[in-house]
Amino acid sequence: MLRLTKFMKFEAEIVVARDSFDSSAIYLHPEFAKKCGIKEGDVVSVEAKRAVKLKVKLSNSAPENGGIIPNSIFASFLTDFENFKRFKARIEVTDEKESTIEEIIEALKSNEK
Amino acid sequence: MICTACSCLCDDVFIEDGKVLNACKRGFEHISKFKENRAIPRVRGGTVDVDKAIDEALELLKSSKKPAIYGLDTSTVEAQRLAIKIARKLGCFIDDNSSFCLGDFVEMILRKEVPTTTLDDVRDYAYVIIYWGANVYQSLPRHMSKYTYYPRGAKRNRGYDEDRYLVVVDVRKSDIAKLAKKNAKFIKVERDLELVESFIMAAEGKAPKHIEVVEILREMKKSELNVLFGGLGLKYGLGDTKILAEMINKVNSYAPLAFLPAGFHSNMRGFNETLFEDVGFVNKFSFAENRSDQRFAFTELLKEEAIDCAVIVGTDPVASLPFDISRKLAKIKTIVIDPKDTVTAKLADVVIPSAYSGIESGGTMVRSDGVRVKLEPLEKAEIDDVYILKRILEGL
Amino acid sequence: MPLTPMEIYKLLPKTNCKKCGEQTCMSFAFKLINREKKLEDCKPLFEEKKYEIQLKKLQEMLKPLEKATETGLIVNEALCNGCGNCIVVCPVHVEKDPRGAGVGKGPTIADPIYRIENGKLIVLNMHACRRYGKSRILCVVCRENCPTDAISFLEG
Ligand code: SF4
Ligand code: SF4
Ligand code: SF4
């Protein structure tokens, strides 16, 4: 099915949370998700300093113009220290699979910047 | 048993008919899932036996010029002592999570720069209870119900709405801020320093910017014990603890106020105390230079590429450090001692599987208020932090 | 959020047809909440196709009612992190278990109203709650001290 929102990037406010969420997901605010045409269960590419692909879940405690990423390797991968707790990212629906921890470890080991 | 999932170290947890009773959700997950995702002994990705892993760790340490030991916040005091001995023998760096958590607060207390108290006394006597930058509902789930605001205490037996005065200070309306209703205050702060200054001014009898502080001080006057719990929000909001110590002491010239940290790793305070007893500093210490310095904090050492080998015990820095720093960690030799197959373990050169303190292994931990607690493990694993660290110490 | 009769009323046919045995749709809404009537008693809702969407919404809305105890209590497990505030503040616990729940520990009496099992609040003995029975009072102390509103009551 052709999805209108595909290939469209949305600017999102991301908060890194310590709370006990499932660590391999991004929790979008339901209103924000609706606005962007993103559904629960979609995989989105989240791009800040680097990019990861995460499964979408919804949560009302997410910021209204974005989402929460649990404090995990995925959150670390996206950010640097200065704006660790809150940062802006671009979000886009993708057909690809979610990123795995192993992929990130590979990226860690490889020396390219 | 004692729950070791956070620094409350709750002592009323038990298992009955296969159900975990009284532990909060965090505690339950900790206790019920300890068998999952366990570390296996590995050397450079290949599975080996524990002896081989320990030998390999010894080799790495012996050939390292600038090693560091890091973590230990969920290990027992006994294991922490051994780790300090190893660091001394190697003349290397030792640090834990408290260097970017609440180590400064604990140091302030251990140096006796501010008055402090115990959670038991808070329960029995405290009237004004201030949570500053600490949403304990998430970090220390049972803190308020077990020790501070809600329990009836010896001198505080009429319940929270009459016998306690709650103050919550935070940048946002946190979970616990919602509980500040009757006989309580929620102060939303953008700049913590302004509020600190307000407390100082009010204690000096001047009109403060945050006027509600005057009423809080007046309430404090009614009791022999009031307490301020400082969390990460306060630490990061202020940056420097000097002004905080000044504030607490100024307030004390007017009304009693004790200080306690609200940090969460089960035995982080234990690490701070154990190191302090030995060398007079709470963290980020170099045995080569015999002093503590911000530059010796583990993240700084990585950033500056000041170390070539790290022993990481019971913590998962790669999961939480910024990627650029993790990448530096990936470049040096790493030895992980952990019961869990952490992200850091996945890229370590050597992995030595250990046991969960409090569940599979006994010993002592120090609660966030400095009270020592003897663990009551369910099992007795042969290989735990103490066993591994002892063998490393002997092998060096 | 506690369910209000008004929210239910809005979705009913609002024709006051009396087929349910009540004088008005509003009083039917009240009875629904008190579980004295069932949604099925409102015949038009099921028979007439134009109410289809409203019916779905109502069924969704009333789902928690099935889980409510005799005192109208609903615990939303997903929101509870087992902090124990509700247990320690409950005046009944304080009175009956002064050395246990009263001082912040897990309950030490055999039949507490609540206790934390596997990290979640469990209702063990609703009969001891002040909201139970004839001379009940609409106590809300436990609900008031839950930081995440995991506890709700159908009324009050
Ligand atoms: S508050 Fe902390 S120590 Fe107590 S049960 Fe919860 S996680 Fe365990
Ligand atoms: S409603 Fe009142 S009596 Fe009943 S459980 Fe809650 S606090 Fe206890
Ligand atoms: S107060 Fe709320 S979160 Fe805490 S145990 Fe009770 S229901 Fe659960």
XYZ file of C-alpha atoms and ligand atoms in Angstrom:
689
model
C 0.000 0.000 0.000
C 1.240 3.421 -0.826
C 1.724 5.436 2.299
C 1.618 9.158 1.878
C 3.929 9.762 4.780
C 6.642 7.647 3.327
C 9.742 9.527 2.300
C 8.665 12.417 4.446
C 10.864 13.493 7.294
C 9.489 15.023 10.438
C 11.347 17.007 12.991
C 10.844 15.531 16.455
C 11.815 16.441 19.959
C 13.412 13.433 21.647
C 13.736 12.929 25.372
C 15.959 10.215 26.778
C 14.242 8.512 29.693
C 15.598 6.356 32.451
C 12.213 4.808 33.018
C 11.663 1.153 32.486
C 10.556 1.128 28.887
C 11.369 -1.531 26.309
C 14.772 -0.390 25.185
C 14.567 -1.114 21.484
C 11.633 1.142 20.723
C 10.769 4.788 20.357
C 7.707 5.991 22.222
C 5.961 8.661 20.201
C 3.230 10.886 21.475
C -0.024 9.614 19.936
C -0.910 13.074 18.581
C 2.490 13.515 17.042
C 2.387 10.062 15.503
C -1.026 10.792 14.037
C 0.145 14.078 12.606
C 3.049 12.324 10.905
C 0.927 9.385 9.799
C 3.011 6.952 11.795
C 1.337 3.929 13.349
C 2.211 1.797 16.337
C 4.383 -1.076 15.129
C 5.943 0.861 12.229
C 9.694 0.967 12.020
C 11.089 4.472 11.798
C 14.527 5.726 11.093
C 15.532 8.243 13.733
C 18.324 10.501 12.651
C 20.315 12.852 14.851
C 24.073 12.727 14.947
C 23.756 9.196 13.591
C 20.680 7.169 12.659
C 18.977 4.131 14.114
C 15.868 2.256 13.135
C 13.417 1.678 15.947
C 9.997 0.161 16.330
C 7.278 2.663 17.175
C 5.211 2.460 20.303
C 2.897 5.132 21.643
C 2.981 6.805 25.013
C 1.121 9.722 26.470
C 4.088 10.697 28.580
C 6.124 11.482 25.480
C 6.666 15.129 24.564
C 3.820 16.375 22.385
C 6.057 17.178 19.467
C 8.115 14.022 19.539
C 8.926 10.950 21.574
C 10.892 9.163 24.234
C 13.840 6.879 23.680
C 14.814 4.826 26.715
C 18.305 5.310 28.032
C 20.022 2.563 26.092
C 22.662 1.895 23.525
C 20.295 3.244 20.875
C 19.901 6.567 22.626
C 23.656 6.810 23.155
C 24.270 6.044 19.526
C 22.215 9.032 18.467
C 23.657 11.679 20.699
C 26.681 13.297 22.182
C 27.153 14.297 25.798
C 26.115 17.932 25.669
C 22.503 17.447 24.758
C 22.165 14.012 26.134
C 18.774 14.281 27.737
C 16.907 16.141 25.065
C 17.665 16.572 21.408
C 16.094 17.108 18.029
C 15.909 14.319 15.504
C 14.407 13.642 12.110
C 11.991 10.776 11.860
C 10.939 8.876 8.789
C 9.003 5.658 8.183
C 11.105 2.910 6.683
C 10.607 -0.580 5.272
C 13.812 -1.812 6.796
C 14.193 -3.866 9.933
C 14.962 -2.447 13.351
C 18.578 -1.893 14.283
C 20.131 -4.555 16.476
C 22.586 -4.190 19.302
C 25.050 -6.240 17.266
C 24.926 -3.727 14.414
C 25.751 -0.941 16.790
C 28.596 -2.891 18.306
C 29.963 -3.444 14.818
C 29.779 0.299 14.254
C 31.572 0.820 17.543
C 34.383 -1.474 16.603
C 34.870 -0.065 13.147
C 37.130 2.895 13.243
C 35.600 5.100 10.609
C 33.952 8.208 11.866
C 15.702 -11.155 51.557
C 17.213 -7.758 50.854
C 16.286 -6.282 47.489
C 19.376 -4.949 45.756
C 17.709 -3.279 42.799
C 18.168 0.189 44.241
C 19.812 1.921 47.167
C 16.708 1.611 49.380
C 17.841 -1.977 50.040
C 14.360 -2.929 51.213
C 14.521 -5.595 53.897
C 10.942 -6.873 53.853
C 10.970 -8.660 50.528
C 10.282 -12.369 50.379
C 9.140 -15.116 48.086
C 6.046 -17.162 48.826
C 4.374 -19.739 46.572
C 6.527 -18.561 43.721
C 5.438 -14.948 44.123
C 7.724 -12.088 45.039
C 6.054 -10.102 47.815
C 6.529 -6.455 48.796
C 9.216 -5.628 46.245
C 8.282 -2.882 43.813
C 8.259 -3.467 40.076
C 11.939 -2.668 39.691
C 12.789 -5.039 42.512
C 10.562 -7.755 41.107
C 12.187 -7.575 37.687
C 15.592 -7.763 39.319
C 14.725 -10.726 41.513
C 12.667 -12.707 39.027
C 14.797 -12.292 35.928
C 18.250 -12.873 37.296
C 18.606 -16.130 35.405
C 18.020 -14.476 32.034
C 20.643 -13.093 29.691
C 23.618 -14.341 31.657
C 27.198 -13.658 30.739
C 29.359 -16.539 29.570
C 33.134 -16.681 29.973
C 34.691 -15.393 26.772
C 38.039 -14.365 25.462
C 37.951 -12.223 22.314
C 34.553 -13.565 21.350
C 35.348 -17.249 21.861
C 33.795 -19.206 24.711
C 36.287 -20.469 27.296
C 36.101 -21.655 30.899
C 36.250 -19.268 33.849
C 39.851 -20.139 34.742
C 41.004 -19.336 31.251
C 39.092 -16.037 31.304
C 40.694 -15.047 34.597
C 44.167 -15.992 33.306
C 43.598 -13.942 30.199
C 42.419 -10.976 32.301
C 45.634 -11.249 34.317
C 47.698 -11.240 31.140
C 45.956 -8.119 29.882
C 46.434 -6.344 33.197
C 50.078 -7.285 33.429
C 50.845 -5.999 29.970
C 48.829 -2.824 30.430
C 50.649 0.414 31.152
C 47.704 2.512 32.243
C 44.752 0.442 33.444
C 41.585 1.592 35.215
C 38.982 -0.163 37.313
C 35.434 1.039 36.916
C 31.972 0.225 38.255
C 31.400 -1.812 41.402
C 28.204 0.026 42.328
C 26.217 -3.192 42.547
C 29.042 -5.189 44.133
C 29.391 -5.721 47.857
C 31.673 -3.739 50.134
C 33.850 -6.855 50.378
C 34.311 -6.916 46.597
C 34.911 -3.169 46.522
C 37.714 -3.539 49.058
C 39.402 -6.155 46.882
C 39.070 -3.961 43.806
C 40.731 -1.094 45.672
C 43.563 -3.427 46.649
C 44.016 -4.399 43.013
C 44.063 -0.750 41.983
C 46.680 -0.027 44.606
C 48.813 -2.939 43.472
C 48.558 -1.824 39.860
C 48.994 1.827 40.779
C 46.045 2.596 38.552
C 42.821 4.583 38.359
C 39.622 3.561 40.108
C 36.220 5.140 39.638
C 32.516 4.345 39.718
C 29.254 5.765 38.371
C 29.083 8.255 41.228
C 31.594 10.525 39.486
C 28.790 11.634 37.219
C 26.089 10.769 39.708
C 25.907 11.771 43.366
C 29.479 11.192 44.514
C 29.940 14.872 45.360
C 26.944 14.763 47.668
C 28.239 11.727 49.505
C 31.673 13.316 49.809
C 30.104 16.392 51.382
C 28.504 14.144 53.987
C 31.571 11.985 54.655
C 33.687 15.096 55.122
C 31.091 16.223 57.638
C 30.550 19.480 55.791
C 26.799 19.211 56.274
C 24.599 17.553 58.891
C 23.067 14.265 57.879
C 20.694 11.640 59.252
C 19.398 8.122 58.608
C 16.235 7.050 56.864
C 15.024 5.452 60.079
C 15.274 8.790 61.854
C 13.551 10.467 58.944
C 10.667 8.040 59.352
C 10.474 8.572 63.103
C 11.138 12.288 63.462
C 11.318 14.293 60.235
C 8.691 16.905 59.530
C 9.695 18.936 56.476
C 10.820 16.577 53.708
C 12.328 18.182 50.631
C 12.950 16.285 47.406
C 15.088 18.380 45.139
C 15.724 17.187 41.597
C 14.842 13.631 42.524
C 11.772 11.902 41.146
C 12.027 8.996 43.540
C 8.902 7.351 42.181
C 11.091 6.247 39.290
C 14.544 6.024 40.843
C 13.816 4.767 44.372
C 10.238 3.540 44.096
C 9.554 2.785 47.768
C 11.531 5.676 49.245
C 8.461 7.716 50.177
C 6.293 4.863 51.376
C 8.929 2.996 53.319
C 11.112 5.704 54.792
C 10.020 9.271 54.379
C 6.636 10.825 53.716
C 4.063 8.107 54.276
C 5.092 5.788 57.108
C 3.986 6.544 60.641
C 7.023 7.033 62.826
C 7.703 7.090 66.556
C 7.189 10.853 66.834
C 5.273 11.173 63.596
C 2.282 8.946 64.059
C -0.583 11.018 62.756
C -0.016 10.419 59.082
C 1.429 12.379 56.235
C -1.213 15.065 55.944
C -0.693 16.283 59.487
C 2.721 15.135 60.585
C 4.742 15.836 57.484
C 5.346 18.769 55.229
C 6.376 17.818 51.720
C 8.363 20.016 49.372
C 9.120 18.889 45.838
C 11.518 20.921 43.726
C 11.891 20.004 40.073
C 12.067 21.425 36.586
C 8.786 19.787 35.705
C 5.743 18.435 37.435
C 7.247 15.045 38.193
C 5.372 11.993 39.463
C 6.039 12.871 43.076
C 5.244 16.544 42.517
C 1.666 15.384 41.970
C 1.652 14.179 45.578
C 2.373 17.629 46.969
C -1.156 18.607 47.937
C -2.186 19.548 51.445
C 0.568 20.729 53.785
C 2.939 20.602 50.888
C 4.594 22.615 48.164
C 5.743 22.038 44.647
C 8.318 24.532 43.460
C 9.008 24.510 39.767
C 12.481 25.847 39.155
C 14.269 26.737 35.979
C 17.456 27.706 37.781
C 18.260 25.768 40.936
C 20.803 28.351 41.999
C 18.094 30.983 42.424
C 16.264 28.795 44.849
C 19.453 27.977 46.746
C 20.102 31.693 47.063
C 16.550 32.218 48.211
C 17.060 29.738 51.035
C 20.242 31.522 52.063
C 18.570 34.917 52.002
C 15.520 33.771 53.897
C 17.710 32.173 56.564
C 19.484 35.497 56.893
C 16.175 37.222 57.336
C 16.156 38.905 53.930
C 13.329 38.784 51.427
C 14.103 36.025 48.923
C 13.198 35.855 45.265
C 11.280 32.617 45.802
C 8.994 33.878 48.517
C 7.538 30.440 49.369
C 10.877 29.614 50.981
C 9.981 31.793 53.955
C 7.026 29.608 54.765
C 9.090 26.445 54.374
C 11.657 27.747 56.837
C 8.900 28.653 59.236
C 7.587 25.103 59.022
C 11.100 23.764 59.648
C 11.253 25.698 62.884
C 8.493 23.459 64.240
C 10.626 20.310 64.186
C 13.916 18.954 65.464
C 14.514 17.127 62.215
C 13.902 18.154 58.645
C 15.574 16.614 55.650
C 16.661 17.541 52.153
C 17.068 14.750 49.594
C 19.303 15.840 46.750
C 18.967 14.072 43.419
C 20.650 14.201 40.046
C 18.555 17.194 39.046
C 20.029 19.246 41.874
C 23.551 18.058 41.176
C 23.358 18.973 37.495
C 21.341 22.089 38.161
C 24.040 23.465 40.446
C 27.211 21.916 39.090
C 29.066 22.945 42.212
C 28.238 21.585 45.656
C 29.912 24.367 47.659
C 26.959 26.668 47.446
C 24.667 23.830 48.434
C 26.735 23.134 51.565
C 26.641 26.826 52.350
C 22.889 26.853 51.969
C 22.364 23.837 54.213
C 24.568 25.317 56.906
C 22.908 28.728 56.673
C 19.499 27.130 57.000
C 20.784 25.243 60.045
C 21.582 28.471 61.802
C 17.857 29.112 61.607
C 16.201 25.676 61.718
C 17.521 22.103 61.610
C 18.006 20.575 58.160
C 19.816 17.303 57.441
C 21.011 16.258 54.013
C 20.841 12.894 52.254
C 21.585 11.832 48.675
C 18.824 10.287 46.584
C 20.881 8.211 44.189
C 19.939 4.832 43.050
C 22.614 2.162 42.415
C 22.332 -0.349 45.231
C 25.824 0.065 46.663
C 27.111 3.286 45.196
C 27.334 4.829 48.612
C 29.251 1.717 49.654
C 31.841 2.369 46.972
C 32.175 5.986 48.069
C 32.576 5.024 51.714
C 34.964 2.145 51.098
C 37.282 4.265 49.001
C 36.956 7.210 51.377
C 37.945 5.077 54.372
C 41.017 3.960 52.505
C 42.271 7.032 50.663
C 40.121 9.956 51.790
C 38.345 10.427 48.460
C 35.052 8.997 47.226
C 35.795 8.341 43.547
C 37.920 9.186 40.467
C 41.131 8.298 42.240
C 44.599 7.612 40.862
C 46.883 5.388 42.903
C 49.774 6.481 40.700
C 49.359 10.098 41.738
C 47.655 9.360 45.025
C 44.912 11.911 44.529
C 41.467 12.428 43.089
C 40.809 14.663 40.112
C 38.008 15.368 37.699
C 40.400 14.211 34.967
C 40.461 10.757 36.552
C 36.733 10.211 36.076
C 36.286 7.168 33.865
C 34.570 9.058 31.052
C 37.321 11.674 31.079
C 40.017 8.996 30.994
C 38.360 7.533 27.918
C 37.853 10.889 26.268
C 41.479 11.830 26.786
C 42.680 8.356 25.813
C 44.556 8.200 29.098
C 44.079 4.470 29.657
C 44.819 1.349 27.646
C 42.891 -1.247 29.621
C 39.720 -1.212 31.729
C 38.259 -3.651 34.224
C 34.524 -3.006 34.255
C 32.605 -4.540 37.125
C 28.816 -4.763 37.235
C 28.024 -1.798 35.035
C 27.271 -1.273 31.374
C 28.940 1.934 30.211
C 28.487 1.265 26.513
C 24.723 1.210 26.987
C 24.666 4.709 28.416
C 27.792 6.558 27.387
C 27.687 8.774 24.331
C 28.737 6.895 21.265
C 31.977 8.756 20.682
C 33.175 7.801 24.129
C 32.038 4.204 23.774
C 34.021 4.092 20.580
C 37.123 4.973 22.543
C 36.300 2.232 24.992
C 36.070 -0.199 22.087
C 39.642 0.672 21.155
C 41.238 -0.278 24.470
C 41.453 -3.674 26.143
C 38.400 -4.406 28.252
C 37.717 -6.971 30.936
C 34.088 -7.250 31.992
C 33.099 -8.860 35.284
C 29.318 -9.058 35.348
C 26.531 -11.571 35.920
C 24.715 -10.162 32.901
C 25.615 -10.313 29.240
C 25.704 -6.538 28.898
C 26.321 -4.528 25.775
C 29.788 -3.770 27.111
C 30.382 -7.507 27.577
C 29.530 -8.071 23.933
C 32.530 -6.072 22.834
C 34.883 -6.891 25.689
C 38.150 -8.752 25.188
C 37.546 -10.834 28.285
C 34.236 -11.622 29.979
C 34.187 -13.213 33.427
C 30.653 -14.111 34.500
C 29.870 -13.286 38.095
C 26.904 -13.636 40.455
C 24.183 -11.189 41.469
C 24.972 -9.692 44.847
C 21.994 -10.108 47.129
C 20.471 -12.931 45.110
C 23.259 -15.424 44.528
C 25.957 -13.982 46.692
C 26.099 -12.444 50.150
C 28.058 -9.660 51.776
C 27.443 -6.104 52.889
C 25.961 -3.116 51.117
C 25.519 0.463 52.238
C 22.092 2.056 51.965
C 21.810 5.573 50.549
C 21.874 6.974 54.101
C 25.044 5.127 55.137
C 23.369 2.310 57.081
C 25.123 -1.017 56.464
C 22.929 -3.889 55.412
C 23.855 -7.556 55.444
C 22.547 -9.292 52.356
C 20.371 -12.390 52.577
C 20.957 -14.202 49.275
C 18.689 -16.989 48.035
C 21.574 -19.011 46.687
C 25.284 -19.238 47.198
C 27.203 -19.090 43.961
C 30.750 -20.320 43.986
C 31.990 -17.731 41.556
C 31.108 -14.195 42.534
C 32.816 -10.791 42.454
C 34.814 -11.586 45.578
C 36.078 -14.890 44.167
C 37.073 -13.347 40.842
C 38.692 -10.238 42.293
C 40.560 -12.287 44.869
C 42.027 -14.466 42.152
C 43.033 -11.432 40.134
C 44.635 -9.850 43.197
C 46.556 -13.025 43.964
C 47.571 -13.525 40.353
C 49.149 -10.127 39.915
C -9.824 8.805 34.785
C -12.945 7.776 36.617
C -15.910 7.091 34.404
C -18.701 9.630 34.711
C -22.410 9.084 33.976
C -22.277 12.133 31.708
C -19.714 10.562 29.411
C -21.884 7.495 29.106
C -25.041 9.483 28.667
C -23.575 11.327 25.690
C -23.275 8.058 23.812
C -26.700 6.670 24.669
C -29.637 7.238 22.264
C -30.890 10.119 24.488
C -34.483 9.438 23.439
C -35.718 8.541 26.927
C -37.630 5.643 25.341
C -37.878 3.823 28.690
C -37.322 0.411 27.107
C -34.599 -0.255 29.619
C -37.013 0.228 32.489
C -35.595 3.587 33.486
C -37.317 6.927 33.174
C -34.459 8.635 31.408
C -31.263 7.731 29.593
C -29.390 9.680 32.243
C -30.642 7.526 35.070
C -29.808 4.465 32.982
C -26.266 5.815 32.710
C -26.082 6.065 36.501
C -27.282 2.501 36.930
C -24.788 1.306 34.380
C -21.946 2.723 36.392
C -23.278 1.201 39.570
C -23.602 -2.061 37.704
C -27.279 -2.316 38.489
C -28.048 -2.409 34.774
C -26.308 -3.914 31.814
C -25.649 -2.239 28.497
C -27.739 -5.006 26.883
C -30.807 -3.595 28.673
C -30.745 -0.688 26.242
C -32.467 -2.431 23.330
C -32.342 0.343 20.692
C -28.581 0.533 21.010
C -28.261 -3.007 19.736
C -31.198 -3.091 17.366
C -30.767 0.120 15.438
C -27.881 0.308 13.078
C -27.344 4.047 13.455
C -26.063 3.488 17.006
C -23.400 1.047 15.887
C -20.421 3.339 16.437
C -21.769 4.613 19.756
C -22.311 1.055 20.912
C -18.724 0.149 20.140
C -17.477 3.139 22.054
C -19.679 2.352 25.022
C -18.554 -1.245 25.126
C -14.980 -0.064 25.082
C -15.678 2.459 27.823
C -17.450 0.026 30.081
C -14.860 -2.698 29.780
C -13.066 -1.680 32.987
C -16.336 -2.145 34.875
C -15.996 -5.878 34.516
C -12.688 -5.700 36.306
C -13.918 -3.491 39.123
C -14.295 -4.968 42.577
C -17.419 -4.687 44.711
C -16.166 -1.372 45.994
C -15.866 -0.033 42.490
C -12.103 -0.174 42.539
C -10.043 -0.585 39.411
C -6.289 -1.000 39.419
C -4.569 -0.244 36.168
C -1.654 -2.617 36.378
C 0.174 -1.038 33.503
C 0.501 2.191 35.472
C 1.478 0.703 38.832
C 5.143 0.405 39.725
C 4.573 -1.067 43.148
C 5.719 1.966 45.124
C 3.455 0.970 48.005
C 2.170 4.465 48.783
C -1.434 3.290 48.646
C -0.782 0.420 51.041
C 0.993 2.524 53.620
C -1.531 5.383 53.628
C -4.643 3.238 53.865
C -6.211 4.050 57.253
C -7.429 0.478 57.632
C -3.900 -0.843 57.277
C -2.590 1.715 59.729
C -5.137 0.608 62.285
C -4.857 -3.143 61.803
C -1.180 -3.417 60.980
C 0.555 -0.668 62.929
C 3.912 -2.506 63.023
C 3.810 -3.506 59.362
C 2.133 -1.425 56.669
C 1.668 1.383 59.183
C 5.392 1.980 59.429
C 6.070 1.551 55.733
C 6.797 -2.156 55.488
C 4.955 -4.702 53.444
C 1.768 -5.798 55.235
C 2.323 -8.298 58.055
C -1.320 -9.177 58.703
C -2.951 -12.187 57.071
C -5.687 -10.312 55.236
C -4.568 -6.877 54.127
C -6.703 -5.026 51.608
C -3.762 -4.636 49.274
C -0.339 -6.028 48.887
C 2.377 -5.922 46.263
C 2.799 -9.188 44.414
C 5.338 -9.543 41.652
C 5.834 -5.804 41.593
C 2.164 -4.868 41.178
C -0.670 -3.884 43.437
C -3.027 -6.789 44.145
C -6.421 -6.511 45.829
C -6.626 -9.242 48.446
C -9.420 -8.344 50.779
C -11.852 -5.728 49.564
C -14.209 -6.428 52.466
C -11.944 -4.575 54.854
C -12.012 -1.384 52.768
C -13.957 1.539 54.161
C -15.875 1.739 50.901
C -17.368 -1.703 51.398
C -20.789 -2.589 52.732
C -23.783 -0.655 53.990
C -22.190 1.958 56.207
C -19.480 2.652 53.710
C -17.660 5.923 53.316
C -16.275 7.106 50.016
C -12.649 6.971 51.087
C -10.156 7.882 48.377
C -6.944 8.046 50.395
C -5.129 5.358 48.425
C -6.117 6.833 45.086
C -5.073 10.324 46.147
C -1.532 9.173 46.830
C -0.850 7.187 43.716
C 1.528 9.254 41.586
C 0.381 7.681 38.329
C -3.377 7.369 38.932
C -3.155 3.615 38.735
C -6.070 3.409 41.163
C -9.531 4.613 40.276
C -12.979 4.222 41.703
C -16.171 4.123 39.719
C -17.747 6.702 41.981
C -16.214 9.492 43.953
S 12.527 0.367 46.396
Fe 14.472 -0.402 45.639
S 15.192 -1.865 47.169
Fe 13.001 -1.464 47.562
S 11.924 -3.086 46.482
Fe 12.059 -1.349 45.072
S 13.929 -1.676 43.909
Fe 14.012 -3.034 45.674
S -10.418 3.357 49.774
Fe -9.575 3.892 51.769
S -9.966 2.105 53.039
Fe -10.227 1.458 50.937
S -8.248 0.654 50.351
Fe -8.265 2.817 49.746
S -7.390 3.887 51.472
Fe -7.953 1.847 52.187
S 0.341 3.993 44.808
Fe -0.142 3.523 42.683
S 1.806 2.916 41.761
Fe 2.065 2.844 43.981
S 1.619 0.716 44.506
Fe -0.273 1.841 44.760
S -1.319 1.621 42.787
Fe 0.808 1.040 42.457
